[in-house]
CSV table of C-alpha atoms in Angstrom, one decimal:
chain,number,residue,atom,x,y,z
O,199,MET,CA,182.4,46.3,124.8
O,200,ALA,CA,180.2,49.1,123.5
O,201,THR,CA,177.3,46.8,123.0
O,202,GLN,CA,177.7,45.3,126.6
O,203,THR,CA,177.8,48.8,128.1
O,204,GLU,CA,174.6,49.9,126.4
O,205,PHE,CA,172.9,46.7,127.5
O,206,ASN,CA,173.9,47.2,131.1
O,207,GLN,CA,172.8,50.8,131.0
O,208,ALA,CA,169.4,49.8,129.6
O,209,LYS,CA,169.1,47.1,132.3
O,210,ASN,CA,169.7,49.6,135.1
O,211,GLU,CA,167.1,52.0,133.7
O,212,ALA,CA,164.5,49.4,133.2
O,213,PRO,CA,163.0,49.4,136.8
O,214,GLU,CA,162.4,53.1,136.6
O,215,VAL,CA,160.5,52.9,133.4
O,216,THR,CA,158.4,50.0,134.7
O,217,ALA,CA,157.6,51.9,137.9
O,218,SER,CA,156.3,54.8,135.8
O,219,TYR,CA,153.9,52.6,133.9
O,220,ASP,CA,152.7,50.9,137.2
O,221,ALA,CA,151.6,54.3,138.7
O,222,SER,CA,147.8,54.4,139.2
O,223,PRO,CA,146.0,57.3,137.6
O,224,HIS,CA,144.5,59.9,139.9
O,225,PRO,CA,140.9,58.9,140.8
O,226,LEU,CA,139.5,62.4,140.3
O,227,ARG,CA,140.9,62.4,136.7
O,228,VAL,CA,139.5,58.9,136.1
O,229,VAL,CA,135.9,59.8,137.2
O,230,ALA,CA,135.9,63.1,135.4
O,231,GLY,CA,137.3,61.6,132.3
O,232,TRP,CA,134.8,58.8,132.1
O,233,GLU,CA,131.9,61.1,132.8
O,234,LEU,CA,133.0,63.5,130.1
O,235,TRP,CA,133.4,60.7,127.6
O,236,ARG,CA,129.8,59.5,128.5
O,237,ILE,CA,128.4,63.0,128.0
O,238,ALA,CA,130.3,63.6,124.8
O,239,SER,CA,129.0,60.3,123.3
O,240,SER,CA,125.4,61.1,124.2
O,241,ARG,CA,123.2,62.4,121.4
O,242,SER,CA,121.3,64.6,123.8
O,243,SER,CA,124.5,66.6,124.5
O,244,TRP,CA,125.0,67.5,120.9
O,245,ILE,CA,121.3,68.4,120.6
O,246,ALA,CA,121.6,70.7,123.6
O,247,ALA,CA,124.7,72.4,122.0
O,248,SER,CA,122.8,72.8,118.7
O,249,VAL,CA,119.8,74.4,120.5
O,250,VAL,CA,122.1,76.8,122.3
O,251,PHE,CA,123.8,77.7,119.0
O,252,ILE,CA,120.5,78.4,117.2
O,253,PHE,CA,118.9,80.3,120.1
O,254,VAL,CA,121.9,82.6,120.7
O,255,LEU,CA,122.1,83.2,116.9
O,256,LEU,CA,118.5,84.2,116.8
O,257,ILE,CA,118.8,86.5,119.8
O,258,THR,CA,121.8,88.2,118.4
O,259,TRP,CA,120.1,88.7,115.1
O,260,THR,CA,116.8,89.9,116.6
O,261,PHE,CA,118.6,92.4,118.9
O,262,LYS,CA,121.1,93.7,116.4
O,263,GLU,CA,119.4,97.0,117.1
O,264,ILE,CA,117.6,97.9,120.4
O,265,ALA,CA,115.3,100.8,120.4
O,266,ILE,CA,115.8,103.3,123.3
O,267,MET,CA,112.5,103.8,125.0
O,268,GLY,CA,111.3,107.4,125.3
O,269,ILE,CA,113.2,108.8,122.4
O,270,MET,CA,111.3,109.1,119.2
O,271,ALA,CA,112.4,111.0,116.1
O,272,PRO,CA,110.1,112.6,113.6
O,273,GLN,CA,108.1,110.2,111.5
O,274,GLU,CA,108.2,107.6,114.2
O,275,GLU,CA,111.9,106.8,113.7
O,276,ARG,CA,113.4,105.5,117.0
O,277,ILE,CA,117.0,106.0,118.2
O,278,SER,CA,118.5,102.6,118.6
O,279,VAL,CA,121.5,101.0,120.3
O,280,HIS,CA,123.6,98.5,118.2
O,281,GLY,CA,123.4,95.1,119.8
O,282,SER,CA,127.1,94.5,119.2
O,283,SER,CA,128.2,97.5,121.2
O,284,ALA,CA,129.1,97.5,124.9
O,285,TRP,CA,125.7,99.1,125.8
O,286,GLY,CA,123.9,96.6,123.5
O,287,MET,CA,125.6,93.7,125.1
O,288,ALA,CA,124.5,94.9,128.5
O,289,PHE,CA,120.9,94.3,127.2
O,290,THR,CA,121.6,91.1,125.3
O,291,ILE,CA,123.8,89.0,127.6
O,292,PRO,CA,121.3,89.0,130.6
O,293,LEU,CA,118.5,88.0,128.3
O,294,VAL,CA,120.5,85.1,126.9
O,295,LEU,CA,121.6,84.2,130.5
O,296,LEU,CA,118.0,84.0,131.6
O,297,VAL,CA,117.3,81.1,129.2
O,298,PHE,CA,120.8,79.6,129.7
O,299,GLY,CA,120.2,79.5,133.5
O,300,LEU,CA,117.0,77.6,133.0
O,301,ALA,CA,119.0,74.9,131.2
O,302,ILE,CA,121.8,74.5,133.7
O,303,PRO,CA,119.8,72.4,136.3
O,304,PHE,CA,119.0,69.8,133.6
O,305,LEU,CA,122.7,69.5,132.9
O,306,SER,CA,123.9,69.4,136.5
O,307,ALA,CA,121.3,67.8,138.8
O,308,GLU,CA,121.7,64.3,137.3
O,309,GLY,CA,125.5,64.1,137.9
O,310,VAL,CA,125.1,61.5,140.7
O,311,ALA,CA,121.3,60.9,140.6
O,312,ARG,CA,121.6,59.2,137.2
O,313,ASP,CA,123.4,56.3,138.8
O,314,PHE,CA,120.4,55.8,141.2
O,315,LYS,CA,117.9,55.9,138.3
O,316,GLN,CA,120.0,53.4,136.2
O,317,ARG,CA,120.5,51.1,139.2
O,318,THR,CA,124.3,51.3,138.9
O,319,HIS,CA,124.9,53.1,142.1
O,320,GLU,CA,125.5,50.0,144.3
O,321,VAL,CA,128.0,48.6,141.8
O,322,LEU,CA,130.0,51.8,141.6
O,323,MET,CA,130.0,52.2,145.4
O,324,SER,CA,131.4,48.7,145.8
O,325,THR,CA,134.6,49.7,144.0
O,326,PRO,CA,137.6,51.2,146.0
O,327,MET,CA,136.9,54.6,144.3
O,328,PRO,CA,137.1,57.4,147.0
O,329,THR,CA,133.8,59.1,147.8
O,330,TRP,CA,135.2,62.6,147.3
O,331,ALA,CA,136.6,61.7,143.9
O,332,TYR,CA,133.3,60.2,142.8
O,333,VAL,CA,131.4,63.4,143.8
O,334,TRP,CA,133.9,66.0,142.7
O,335,GLY,CA,134.8,64.1,139.5
O,336,ARG,CA,131.1,64.1,138.5
O,337,TYR,CA,130.7,67.8,139.3
O,338,MET,CA,133.9,68.7,137.4
O,339,ALA,CA,132.5,66.9,134.3
O,340,THR,CA,129.1,68.6,134.5
O,341,LEU,CA,130.7,72.0,135.1
O,342,ALA,CA,132.9,71.5,132.1
O,343,VAL,CA,129.9,70.9,129.9
O,344,CYS,CA,128.1,73.9,131.3
O,345,LEU,CA,131.2,76.1,130.7
O,346,ALA,CA,131.6,74.7,127.2
O,347,LEU,CA,128.1,75.7,126.4
O,348,ALA,CA,128.7,79.2,127.9
O,349,VAL,CA,131.9,79.5,125.7
O,350,LEU,CA,129.8,78.4,122.7
O,351,MET,CA,127.3,81.1,123.6
O,352,LEU,CA,130.0,83.7,123.7
O,353,SER,CA,131.6,82.6,120.5
O,354,VAL,CA,128.2,82.7,118.6
O,355,MET,CA,127.5,86.2,119.8
O,356,LEU,CA,130.9,87.5,118.7
O,357,LEU,CA,130.8,85.6,115.3
O,358,ALA,CA,127.3,86.8,114.6
O,359,GLY,CA,128.4,90.4,115.4
O,360,VAL,CA,131.3,90.1,113.0
O,361,ALA,CA,128.9,88.7,110.3
O,362,LEU,CA,126.5,91.6,110.8
O,363,TRP,CA,129.5,94.0,110.5
O,364,ALA,CA,130.7,92.4,107.3
O,365,ALA,CA,127.3,91.9,105.6
O,366,MET,CA,125.1,94.8,106.9
O,367,GLY,CA,127.6,97.5,107.9
O,368,GLU,CA,126.8,97.2,111.6
O,369,PRO,CA,129.5,98.4,114.0
O,370,PHE,CA,132.3,95.9,114.7
O,371,PRO,CA,131.5,93.9,118.0
O,372,ASN,CA,133.0,95.4,121.2
O,373,VAL,CA,135.1,92.3,122.0
O,374,GLY,CA,136.4,93.8,125.3
O,375,GLY,CA,133.0,94.8,126.5
O,376,THR,CA,131.5,91.4,125.5
O,377,LEU,CA,134.2,89.4,127.3
O,378,ALA,CA,134.0,91.5,130.4
O,379,LEU,CA,130.2,91.2,130.6
O,380,TRP,CA,130.4,87.5,129.9
O,381,ALA,CA,132.9,87.0,132.7
O,382,VAL,CA,131.0,89.0,135.2
O,383,ALA,CA,127.5,87.8,134.4
O,384,VAL,CA,127.7,84.3,132.9
O,385,LEU,CA,130.6,82.6,134.7
O,386,PRO,CA,129.4,83.3,138.2
O,387,ALA,CA,125.8,82.3,137.3
O,388,THR,CA,127.1,79.0,135.8
O,389,LEU,CA,129.1,78.1,138.9
O,390,LEU,CA,126.4,79.1,141.3
O,391,VAL,CA,123.4,77.4,139.6
O,392,SER,CA,125.4,74.3,138.5
O,393,GLY,CA,126.8,73.9,142.1
O,394,ILE,CA,123.4,74.2,143.8
O,395,SER,CA,121.7,71.9,141.3
O,396,PHE,CA,124.4,69.3,141.5
O,397,ALA,CA,124.6,69.4,145.3
O,398,LEU,CA,120.8,69.1,145.7
O,399,GLY,CA,120.7,66.3,143.1
O,400,THR,CA,123.5,64.5,144.9
O,401,LEU,CA,121.9,64.7,148.4
O,402,LEU,CA,118.4,64.0,147.1
O,403,PRO,CA,119.0,61.7,144.1
O,404,ARG,CA,115.5,60.2,144.1
O,405,TYR,CA,114.0,63.7,143.9
O,406,SER,CA,116.3,65.1,141.2
O,407,ASN,CA,113.3,66.0,138.9
O,408,PHE,CA,111.8,68.0,141.7
O,409,VAL,CA,115.2,69.7,142.2
O,410,LYS,CA,115.3,70.7,138.6
O,411,VAL,CA,111.8,72.2,138.7
O,412,PHE,CA,112.6,74.0,142.0
O,413,ILE,CA,115.8,75.6,140.6
O,414,VAL,CA,114.1,76.6,137.3
O,415,VAL,CA,111.3,78.3,139.1
O,416,ALA,CA,113.6,80.0,141.5
O,417,TRP,CA,115.8,81.3,138.7
O,418,PHE,CA,112.8,82.5,136.7
O,419,LEU,CA,111.4,84.4,139.7
O,420,ALA,CA,114.7,85.8,140.7
O,421,SER,CA,115.0,87.3,137.2
O,422,TYR,CA,111.9,89.4,137.6
O,423,GLN,CA,111.7,90.1,141.3
O,424,GLY,CA,113.6,92.7,143.2
O,425,LEU,CA,115.0,94.6,140.2
O,426,PRO,CA,116.1,98.0,141.4
O,427,ALA,CA,114.3,101.0,139.9
O,428,ARG,CA,116.3,103.0,137.4
O,429,GLY,CA,118.3,105.7,139.4
O,430,GLY,CA,117.6,103.9,142.7
O,431,ASP,CA,120.1,102.2,145.1
O,432,PRO,CA,122.0,99.7,142.9
O,433,THR,CA,123.5,97.7,145.9
O,434,SER,CA,121.1,94.8,145.4
O,435,ALA,CA,121.9,94.7,141.7
O,436,TYR,CA,125.5,93.8,142.5
O,437,TRP,CA,124.3,90.6,144.1
O,438,ASP,CA,121.8,89.6,141.4
O,439,PRO,CA,123.0,86.2,140.0
O,440,THR,CA,120.7,86.6,137.0
O,441,SER,CA,122.2,89.9,136.0
O,442,ARG,CA,118.8,91.3,135.0
O,443,ALA,CA,119.3,94.2,137.4
O,444,LEU,CA,122.6,94.9,135.6
O,445,VAL,CA,120.6,96.2,132.6
O,446,SER,CA,118.7,98.9,134.6
O,447,THR,CA,121.8,99.8,136.6
O,448,LEU,CA,124.1,100.3,133.6
O,449,ASP,CA,121.4,101.9,131.5
O,450,ALA,CA,121.3,105.1,133.6
O,451,PRO,CA,124.9,106.3,133.0
O,452,TYR,CA,124.7,105.5,129.3
O,453,ARG,CA,121.5,107.6,129.0
O,454,GLN,CA,123.0,110.5,130.9
O,455,ALA,CA,126.0,110.5,128.6
O,456,LEU,CA,123.7,110.4,125.5
O,457,PHE,CA,121.3,113.0,126.6
O,458,LYS,CA,123.8,115.5,128.1
O,459,GLY,CA,123.2,119.0,126.7
O,460,ILE,CA,120.4,117.8,124.4
O,461,TYR,CA,117.6,116.8,126.8
O,462,VAL,CA,116.9,117.4,130.5
O,463,ALA,CA,115.3,114.7,132.7
O,464,PRO,CA,112.3,113.2,131.0
O,465,THR,CA,108.8,113.7,132.4
O,466,ARG,CA,105.8,111.3,132.2
O,467,SER,CA,102.3,112.0,131.2
O,468,SER,CA,99.2,109.8,131.3
O,469,SER,CA,96.8,109.3,128.4
O,470,ALA,CA,94.1,107.0,127.4
O,471,SER,CA,96.7,104.7,125.7
O,472,GLY,CA,98.9,104.6,128.9
O,473,GLN,CA,101.9,106.5,130.1
O,474,GLN,CA,104.1,108.3,127.6
O,475,VAL,CA,107.6,109.6,128.1
O,476,ILE,CA,108.1,113.2,127.1
O,477,MET,CA,111.7,114.3,126.5
O,478,VAL,CA,112.2,117.9,127.5
O,479,PRO,CA,114.6,119.7,125.1
O,480,ALA,CA,117.5,121.5,126.8
O,481,THR,CA,118.4,123.6,123.8
O,482,GLN,CA,116.7,125.6,121.1
O,483,LEU,CA,117.5,123.0,118.4
O,484,THR,CA,114.7,121.8,116.3
O,485,PRO,CA,113.5,118.2,116.8
O,486,ALA,CA,115.3,117.0,113.7
O,487,GLU,CA,118.5,118.6,114.9
O,488,GLN,CA,118.2,117.1,118.3
O,489,VAL,CA,117.7,113.6,116.8
O,490,GLN,CA,120.7,114.2,114.5
O,491,LYS,CA,122.9,115.0,117.5
O,492,LEU,CA,121.7,111.9,119.3
O,493,ARG,CA,122.6,109.8,116.3
O,494,GLU,CA,126.0,111.3,116.0
O,495,ARG,CA,126.7,110.9,119.7
O,496,MET,CA,125.2,107.4,120.0
O,497,PHE,CA,128.1,105.6,118.3
O,498,SER,CA,130.7,106.9,120.7
O,499,VAL,CA,128.6,106.6,123.8
O,500,GLU,CA,127.4,103.0,123.2
O,501,GLN,CA,131.0,101.7,122.7
O,502,VAL,CA,132.2,103.0,126.1
O,503,MET,CA,133.2,100.1,128.4
O,504,PRO,CA,130.8,99.8,131.3
O,505,ASP,CA,132.1,100.1,134.9
O,506,LEU,CA,131.7,96.5,136.1
O,507,TRP,CA,134.0,96.6,139.1
O,508,PRO,CA,131.1,96.9,141.7
O,509,TRP,CA,129.9,93.5,140.4
O,510,VAL,CA,133.3,91.7,140.7
O,511,GLY,CA,133.4,91.2,144.4
O,512,PRO,CA,129.8,90.0,145.0
O,513,HIS,CA,130.0,87.7,141.9
O,514,VAL,CA,133.2,86.1,143.2
O,515,VAL,CA,131.3,85.3,146.4
O,516,LEU,CA,128.5,83.8,144.3
O,517,CYS,CA,131.1,81.6,142.6
O,518,SER,CA,132.4,80.5,146.0
O,519,ILE,CA,128.9,79.6,147.2
O,520,GLY,CA,128.5,77.3,144.2
O,521,LEU,CA,131.8,75.5,145.1
O,522,VAL,CA,131.1,75.4,148.8
O,523,VAL,CA,127.7,73.7,148.4
O,524,VAL,CA,129.4,71.0,146.2
O,525,GLY,CA,132.0,70.5,149.0
O,526,PHE,CA,129.2,70.1,151.5
O,527,ALA,CA,127.5,67.6,149.3
O,528,ALA,CA,130.7,65.6,149.0
O,529,VAL,CA,131.1,65.5,152.8
O,530,ARG,CA,127.5,64.6,153.5
O,531,PHE,CA,127.2,62.0,150.7
O,532,ARG,CA,126.7,58.4,151.9
O,533,ARG,CA,127.9,55.5,149.7
O,534,PHE,CA,125.1,53.3,151.0
O,535,GLU,CA,121.8,54.5,152.4
O,536,SER,CA,121.8,51.8,155.2
O,537,LEU,CA,125.0,53.4,156.6
O,538,LEU,CA,124.8,56.5,158.8
């Protein structure tokens, strides 16, 4: 009787088990999964990851100490900010982001355009795959790759900082400051540039190469145009997706905290060799004593977490813009050019 009861129980449960295996996978997951598999199996993807690793490592090593312009100790010895500190990362991350932003269009613009170039678009569009899943799935895959490279960039910066601390006695990396700056500067830029690049490449697949060039030039020009002067109105800096303006905006409060009680506001003088910055002493200390106080104060000042809250709201809007343009591309995308 026990055996018959178990058999009947298994028989009654069999339809439920069969139904679970017959369930179709979500089309968005299928598209994103296959695209990720294709990217991961591509040799160029691993070459790109290697280039990012080497580049960030070189930048972190090169800027392990950043000379503060306008402060010069006797015998031409400059006062420097440690690159692993919060102040140092405010210099380093926007510089790395400048080059990283130039690479994002090449990773994103071909999400859909590649099918046109490889002449597989018509075959894919003849399948029952929903249009929205096709577009959003491709974007999610390309965005995942961009974010993976951004995480790799962050990891290399932190690990290189730890290596410098262990091998050369540099200050231990400011992990909190690095994570905060990375979240405020790198994540919004990744979402914005990848979204715009992908959307334009989707709507103009036959001109994807032109789209890449256009985004690269726009990003490069945006990095060097419209940067607010030090001490000026920082409102425009909060909306800068390249975060280059973040350097000049955060630099002022760090300098004020460093110079307080030692120097007054610097003055500039012109000479045959160009403009020179002259730091006016605020005390009767000798130059050597002034430099010594700056060195003693530097370690505590450079490790202070920067106030990044003014950037949070505008950069959330930048993230939203990147997602909105992808949504627009998904709505406007036509499966076949002959259909209106």
